[in-house]
């Protein structure tokens, strides 16, 4: 009998965002002046006080194993943060600290899904959700949203999609890739549907600190005891604290689910990095001035990018209220021709812009919207201006 490999592993799509970013980096290494709008990480250094806490941890010998689900000190800090910021009560034994937000989400799906369970995933979605669900033997069921509704799923749409096989709903606010947020009123209606049909909510709130203007971040778990019991709240330090490489995510859930996730993690990776955990305590409990400065800079870039795009031909977008992404509707562009060939998809548009204009964008077929693309404003205002100039030059040539 010939050796075979895992069909499940072979079915997993590699991340298109990482592939495009890698190609752009390779071009830069060759000396090409590429402007990359693909960044899913802040372009700021990790704040100095957080770095100093890590250095002290090393000096003090805090370099050994910790409990698999995180240190008591960090869980206590996360518990306080949940209480003060999210208005949710999660005791330390309801918290699991993971190796980044991705592992936290994978832990969740592994803990709640059985073979064939369906998970409702509003589209557009972060491209990793479907692959994570499939790796946990679940089935992603997509709810295609509309631009008119802010690319957000409605309570009515969710209720119509629920079947006997539905186990959970993924709710990402602020959203990657759209930057839009669910309002309190929208979440109240969604919570009523979730409680009525007794399913889980996987609430991905990774960008919760990056909210602009007069908008507020509302955690769905804060809206009542019944929805609280059915929600797993997921977050981390990567985006808000510019700690992408430190790999610290966390979840708040029922004690039963937290125990399952901790058990799974103990066999997969053991504990998160001990030094990064010490840094995370400082991030959550220390001065927040640097975080506010980063947020203010993102806001300036957001406004600039949105105003520029609104003036360009053939593309449009909604003003994002959070995160650091712009979700751009390019369906008019895909109907145009370039060098005698119909563009057809945002993926082909991305190829043209990278090869001929040295601009890297993220086409969003893997996010559920093949005629849209994503731009990140987690890059300098100078690079944003330069990149948008190049995109505008391309569009005006059509």
Coordinates of C-alpha atoms in Angstrom, one line a residue:
X1 CA 0.0 0.0 0.0
X2 CA 1.6 3.3 -1.0
X3 CA 2.2 6.0 1.6
X4 CA -0.4 8.8 1.6
X5 CA -0.6 12.2 3.2
X6 CA -3.4 13.8 5.1
X7 CA -6.3 14.8 3.0
X8 CA -7.3 17.4 5.6
X9 CA -3.9 19.0 5.5
X10 CA -3.9 19.0 1.7
X11 CA -7.3 20.8 1.7
X12 CA -5.9 23.8 3.6
X13 CA -5.3 26.9 1.5
X14 CA -2.1 28.8 2.1
X15 CA -2.6 32.4 3.1
X16 CA -2.8 34.6 0.0
X17 CA -1.9 37.6 2.2
X18 CA 1.4 36.0 3.2
X19 CA 2.1 34.9 -0.4
X20 CA 1.7 38.4 -1.8
X21 CA 3.6 40.0 1.0
X22 CA 6.5 37.5 0.4
X23 CA 6.6 38.4 -3.3
X24 CA 6.6 42.1 -2.5
X25 CA 9.5 41.5 0.0
X26 CA 11.4 39.6 -2.7
X27 CA 11.0 42.5 -5.1
X28 CA 12.2 44.9 -2.5
X29 CA 15.3 42.7 -1.9
X30 CA 16.0 43.1 -5.6
X31 CA 16.1 46.9 -5.2
X32 CA 12.6 47.6 -6.5
X33 CA 10.7 50.4 -4.8
X34 CA 7.6 48.5 -3.8
X35 CA 4.8 50.0 -1.7
X36 CA 3.2 47.2 0.3
X37 CA -0.4 47.7 1.4
X38 CA -0.7 44.2 2.7
X39 CA 0.6 44.7 6.2
X40 CA -1.5 43.2 8.9
X41 CA 0.7 44.6 11.6
X42 CA 1.4 48.1 12.9
X43 CA 4.6 49.8 11.6
X44 CA 5.5 51.0 15.0
X45 CA 8.0 49.5 17.4
X46 CA 6.7 47.8 20.5
X47 CA 6.5 50.5 23.2
X48 CA 9.7 50.8 25.3
X49 CA 8.1 50.0 28.6
X50 CA 6.9 46.6 27.3
X51 CA 10.3 45.8 25.8
X52 CA 11.9 46.7 29.2
X53 CA 9.6 44.4 31.0
X54 CA 10.8 41.5 28.7
X55 CA 14.4 42.4 29.3
X56 CA 13.9 42.3 33.1
X57 CA 12.2 39.0 32.8
X58 CA 15.3 37.6 31.0
X59 CA 17.6 39.1 33.6
X60 CA 15.6 37.6 36.4
X61 CA 15.6 34.2 34.8
X62 CA 11.9 34.0 33.9
X63 CA 12.8 31.7 31.0
X64 CA 11.2 28.4 32.1
X65 CA 7.9 26.7 31.4
X66 CA 4.8 28.3 32.8
X67 CA 1.3 26.7 33.2
X68 CA 0.0 25.7 29.8
X69 CA -2.8 28.2 29.8
X70 CA -0.7 31.2 31.0
X71 CA 0.6 32.6 34.3
X72 CA -1.6 33.6 37.1
X73 CA -0.2 37.1 36.9
X74 CA -1.1 37.6 33.3
X75 CA -4.6 35.9 33.6
X76 CA -5.3 38.3 36.5
X77 CA -4.3 41.3 34.3
X78 CA -6.5 40.0 31.5
X79 CA -9.4 39.5 33.9
X80 CA -9.1 43.1 35.0
X81 CA -8.9 44.3 31.4
X82 CA -12.1 42.3 30.5
X83 CA -13.9 43.9 33.4
X84 CA -12.7 47.5 32.9
X85 CA -12.7 47.7 29.1
X86 CA -15.2 45.0 27.8
X87 CA -17.5 45.1 30.8
X88 CA -17.4 41.3 31.1
X89 CA -16.5 39.2 34.1
X90 CA -14.1 36.4 33.4
X91 CA -12.3 34.9 36.3
X92 CA -8.7 33.8 35.8
X93 CA -9.8 30.2 35.5
X94 CA -12.0 31.2 32.5
X95 CA -9.0 32.6 30.6
X96 CA -6.6 30.8 28.3
X97 CA -3.5 32.6 27.1
X98 CA -2.3 31.3 23.7
X99 CA 0.6 31.6 21.3
X100 CA -1.1 34.5 19.4
X101 CA -4.7 35.1 18.5
X102 CA -4.7 32.5 15.8
X103 CA -3.9 29.7 18.3
X104 CA -6.6 31.0 20.5
X105 CA -9.2 30.8 17.7
X106 CA -8.0 27.3 16.7
X107 CA -8.3 26.2 20.4
X108 CA -11.9 27.5 20.4
X109 CA -13.0 25.6 17.2
X110 CA -11.2 22.4 18.5
X111 CA -13.0 22.7 21.8
X112 CA -16.6 23.3 20.5
X113 CA -16.8 21.5 17.2
X114 CA -17.7 17.9 16.4
X115 CA -17.4 16.4 12.9
X116 CA -19.8 18.1 10.5
X117 CA -20.9 20.9 12.8
X118 CA -21.6 24.1 10.9
X119 CA -20.2 27.5 11.8
X120 CA -21.8 30.6 10.3
X121 CA -19.1 32.9 8.9
X122 CA -20.3 36.3 7.6
X123 CA -18.5 37.3 4.3
X124 CA -16.3 39.1 3.9
X125 CA -14.3 37.3 6.5
X126 CA -10.7 37.0 7.7
X127 CA -9.3 34.3 5.4
X128 CA -8.1 32.0 8.2
X129 CA -11.6 31.3 9.7
X130 CA -12.7 28.7 7.2
X131 CA -9.4 26.9 7.3
X132 CA -9.4 26.8 11.1
X133 CA -13.0 25.5 11.1
X134 CA -12.2 22.8 8.6
X135 CA -9.1 21.7 10.6
X136 CA -11.4 21.2 13.6
X137 CA -13.7 19.0 11.4
X138 CA -16.3 21.7 11.1
X139 CA -18.0 23.1 8.1
X140 CA -17.9 26.9 7.3
X141 CA -21.3 28.2 6.1
X142 CA -20.9 31.6 4.5
X143 CA -23.4 34.5 5.0
X144 CA -22.7 36.9 2.1
X145 CA -23.3 40.5 3.3
X146 CA -23.9 43.6 1.3
X147 CA -22.2 46.9 0.9
X148 CA -25.5 48.6 1.7
X149 CA -25.5 47.0 5.1
X150 CA -21.9 47.9 5.8
X151 CA -20.8 44.3 5.0
X152 CA -22.3 43.1 8.2
X153 CA -24.6 40.2 8.9
X154 CA -28.1 41.0 10.2
X155 CA -29.9 39.1 12.9
X156 CA -32.5 38.1 10.2
X157 CA -29.9 36.8 7.9
X158 CA -28.3 34.8 10.7
X159 CA -31.6 33.3 11.8
X160 CA -32.4 32.2 8.3
X161 CA -29.1 30.4 8.0
X162 CA -29.4 28.4 11.2
X163 CA -30.0 24.7 10.9
X164 CA -29.9 21.7 13.2
X165 CA -26.2 21.4 12.4
X166 CA -25.3 25.0 13.4
X167 CA -23.0 25.1 16.3
X168 CA -21.6 28.6 16.3
X169 CA -21.4 32.0 14.7
X170 CA -18.2 33.9 14.1
X171 CA -18.5 37.6 14.8
X172 CA -15.5 39.8 14.0
X173 CA -15.8 43.4 15.2
X174 CA -13.9 45.6 14.3
X175 CA -13.6 43.6 11.1
X176 CA -10.7 42.4 9.0
X177 CA -11.0 43.2 6.1
X178 CA -13.7 45.9 6.2
X179 CA -12.8 47.9 9.3
X180 CA -16.5 48.1 10.1
X181 CA -18.0 47.5 13.6
X182 CA -21.2 46.1 14.9
X183 CA -23.3 48.6 16.8
X184 CA -24.8 47.9 20.2
X185 CA -28.3 47.8 18.6
X186 CA -27.2 45.3 16.0
X187 CA -25.5 43.1 18.6
X188 CA -28.6 43.1 20.8
X189 CA -30.6 41.7 17.9
X190 CA -28.0 39.1 17.0
X191 CA -27.7 38.1 20.7
X192 CA -31.5 37.4 20.8
X193 CA -31.2 35.0 17.8
X194 CA -28.2 33.3 19.3
X195 CA -29.9 32.7 22.6
X196 CA -33.1 31.6 21.0
X197 CA -31.3 28.9 18.9
X198 CA -28.8 28.1 21.6
X199 CA -25.6 28.3 19.6
X200 CA -22.2 29.7 20.4
X201 CA -20.7 33.0 19.4
X202 CA -17.0 33.1 18.6
X203 CA -16.4 36.9 19.1
X204 CA -13.1 37.9 17.5
X205 CA -12.3 41.3 19.0
X206 CA -8.6 41.5 18.1
X207 CA -8.9 45.1 16.9
X208 CA -11.0 46.3 19.8
X209 CA -8.7 49.2 20.8
X210 CA -8.6 50.6 17.3
X211 CA -12.0 52.4 17.1
X212 CA -12.2 55.9 15.6
X213 CA -14.4 58.9 16.0
X214 CA -17.4 58.7 18.3
X215 CA -17.8 55.0 17.8
X216 CA -17.7 52.5 20.7
X217 CA -16.6 49.0 20.9
X218 CA -19.3 46.7 22.3
X219 CA -18.5 43.1 23.3
X220 CA -21.5 40.9 22.7
X221 CA -20.8 38.9 25.9
X222 CA -21.5 42.1 27.9
X223 CA -25.2 42.2 26.8
X224 CA -26.7 39.8 29.3
X225 CA -26.2 36.6 31.2
X226 CA -27.6 34.3 28.5
X227 CA -25.5 35.6 25.6
X228 CA -22.5 35.7 28.0
X229 CA -22.8 31.9 28.6
X230 CA -22.8 31.2 24.9
X231 CA -19.9 33.5 23.9
X232 CA -16.2 32.9 23.7
X233 CA -14.4 36.3 23.6
X234 CA -11.1 36.3 21.7
X235 CA -8.5 39.0 21.6
X236 CA -4.8 39.6 21.9
X237 CA -2.0 42.1 22.0
X238 CA -0.7 41.9 18.5
X239 CA -2.5 44.8 16.9
X240 CA -3.3 47.2 19.7
X241 CA 0.2 47.1 21.3
X242 CA 2.3 46.5 18.1
X243 CA 3.3 43.1 19.5
X244 CA 2.7 40.8 16.5
X245 CA 5.9 38.9 16.9
X246 CA 5.5 38.3 20.6
X247 CA 2.6 35.9 20.0
X248 CA 0.2 36.5 22.9
X249 CA -3.5 35.9 22.4
X250 CA -6.2 35.1 24.9
X251 CA -9.8 34.0 25.3
X252 CA -12.5 34.3 27.9
X253 CA -15.1 31.6 28.1
X254 CA -17.0 29.2 30.4
X255 CA -14.8 27.2 32.8
X256 CA -15.7 24.0 30.9
X257 CA -14.5 25.4 27.5
X258 CA -11.4 27.0 29.1
X259 CA -10.4 23.6 30.5
X260 CA -10.8 21.9 27.1
X261 CA -8.8 24.6 25.4
X262 CA -6.1 24.4 28.0
X263 CA -5.9 20.6 27.7
X264 CA -5.6 20.9 23.9
X265 CA -2.9 23.6 24.1
X266 CA -0.9 21.6 26.7
X267 CA -0.4 18.9 24.1
X268 CA 0.1 21.1 21.0
X269 CA 2.5 23.8 22.2
X270 CA 2.6 23.8 26.0
X271 CA 2.7 27.4 27.4
X272 CA 3.0 30.7 25.5
X273 CA 6.5 32.3 25.7
X274 CA 7.3 33.1 29.3
X275 CA 9.1 36.4 28.5
X276 CA 6.3 37.6 26.2
X277 CA 3.8 36.9 29.1
X278 CA 5.8 39.2 31.4
X279 CA 5.8 41.8 28.6
X280 CA 2.0 41.3 28.2
X281 CA 1.4 42.1 31.9
X282 CA 3.2 45.4 31.4
X283 CA 1.3 46.1 28.2
X284 CA -2.1 45.7 30.0
X285 CA -1.2 47.3 33.3
X286 CA 1.4 49.9 32.4
X287 CA 1.1 53.3 30.7
X288 CA -1.2 53.5 27.7
X289 CA 0.2 56.7 26.2
X290 CA 2.1 55.0 23.3
X291 CA -1.1 53.1 22.4
X292 CA -3.1 56.2 22.1
X293 CA -0.4 57.8 20.0
X294 CA -0.4 54.9 17.6
X295 CA -4.2 55.0 17.4
X296 CA -4.2 58.7 16.6
X297 CA -1.7 58.2 13.8
X298 CA -3.8 55.3 12.3
X299 CA -6.8 57.7 12.4
X300 CA -4.9 60.3 10.4
X301 CA -3.9 57.8 7.8
X302 CA -7.5 56.4 7.7
X303 CA -9.0 59.7 6.9
X304 CA -6.3 60.5 4.2
X305 CA -6.7 57.2 2.5
X306 CA -10.5 57.3 2.5
X307 CA -10.6 60.8 1.1
X308 CA -8.2 59.8 -1.7
X309 CA -10.0 56.7 -2.7
X310 CA -13.4 58.5 -2.8
X311 CA -11.9 60.7 -5.6
X312 CA -10.5 57.9 -7.7
X313 CA -12.3 56.5 -10.8
X314 CA -13.8 53.0 -10.9
X315 CA -13.3 52.1 -7.2
X316 CA -15.1 52.9 -4.0
X317 CA -15.2 52.0 -0.3
X318 CA -17.1 52.6 2.9
X319 CA -15.4 54.6 5.6
X320 CA -13.9 52.1 8.1
X321 CA -14.7 52.7 11.8
X322 CA -12.0 50.5 13.3
X323 CA -8.9 48.3 12.7
X324 CA -6.5 49.6 10.0
X325 CA -7.9 48.3 6.7
X326 CA -9.8 49.8 3.8
X327 CA -12.1 47.3 1.9
X328 CA -12.2 48.5 -1.7
X329 CA -14.9 47.7 -4.2
X330 CA -13.2 47.2 -7.6
X331 CA -16.0 45.5 -9.6
X332 CA -15.9 48.3 -12.2
X333 CA -12.2 47.8 -12.7
X334 CA -12.6 44.1 -13.3
X335 CA -14.8 44.9 -16.3
X336 CA -12.0 47.0 -17.8
X337 CA -9.2 45.9 -20.2
X338 CA -5.5 46.4 -19.6
X339 CA -3.0 45.8 -22.4
X340 CA -5.8 44.3 -24.5
X341 CA -6.9 41.8 -21.9
X342 CA -10.0 42.0 -19.6
X343 CA -8.9 42.3 -16.0
X344 CA -11.6 40.0 -14.7
X345 CA -10.8 39.7 -11.0
X346 CA -9.2 41.5 -8.2
X347 CA -6.4 38.9 -8.2
X348 CA -5.4 39.9 -11.7
X349 CA -5.7 43.5 -10.7
X350 CA -3.3 42.8 -7.8
X351 CA -0.8 41.1 -10.2
X352 CA -0.9 44.1 -12.6
X353 CA -0.3 46.6 -9.8
X354 CA 2.6 44.6 -8.3
X355 CA 4.3 43.7 -11.6
X356 CA 3.8 47.0 -13.5
X357 CA 3.3 49.6 -10.8
X358 CA 5.2 48.2 -7.8
X359 CA 2.2 48.3 -5.5
X360 CA 1.1 45.3 -3.4
X361 CA -2.6 45.0 -2.5
X362 CA -4.5 42.1 -1.1
X363 CA -7.2 40.6 -3.5
X364 CA -10.1 39.4 -1.4
X365 CA -11.3 36.2 -3.2
X366 CA -10.0 34.3 -0.1
X367 CA -12.1 36.7 2.0
X368 CA -15.2 35.8 0.1
X369 CA -15.3 38.8 -2.2
X370 CA -13.4 38.2 -5.5
X371 CA -14.0 41.7 -6.9
X372 CA -12.7 43.6 -3.8
X373 CA -9.3 44.2 -2.5
X374 CA -7.9 45.3 0.9
X375 CA -5.5 48.1 1.7
X376 CA -3.8 48.4 5.0
X377 CA -3.0 51.8 6.5
X378 CA -0.5 50.3 8.9
X379 CA 2.2 51.9 6.8
X380 CA 3.7 55.4 6.8
X381 CA 1.7 58.3 5.4
X382 CA 4.5 58.9 2.9
X383 CA 4.2 55.3 1.6
X384 CA 0.4 55.6 1.5
X385 CA 0.6 58.7 -0.6
X386 CA 3.1 57.2 -3.0
X387 CA 1.2 53.9 -3.3
X388 CA -2.2 55.7 -3.9
X389 CA -0.5 57.9 -6.5
X390 CA 0.5 54.7 -8.4
X391 CA -2.9 53.2 -8.1
X392 CA -4.5 56.4 -9.3
X393 CA -2.1 56.5 -12.3
X394 CA -3.2 52.9 -13.2
X395 CA -6.9 53.7 -12.9
X396 CA -6.6 56.8 -15.0
X397 CA -4.9 54.8 -17.7
X398 CA -7.9 52.5 -18.2

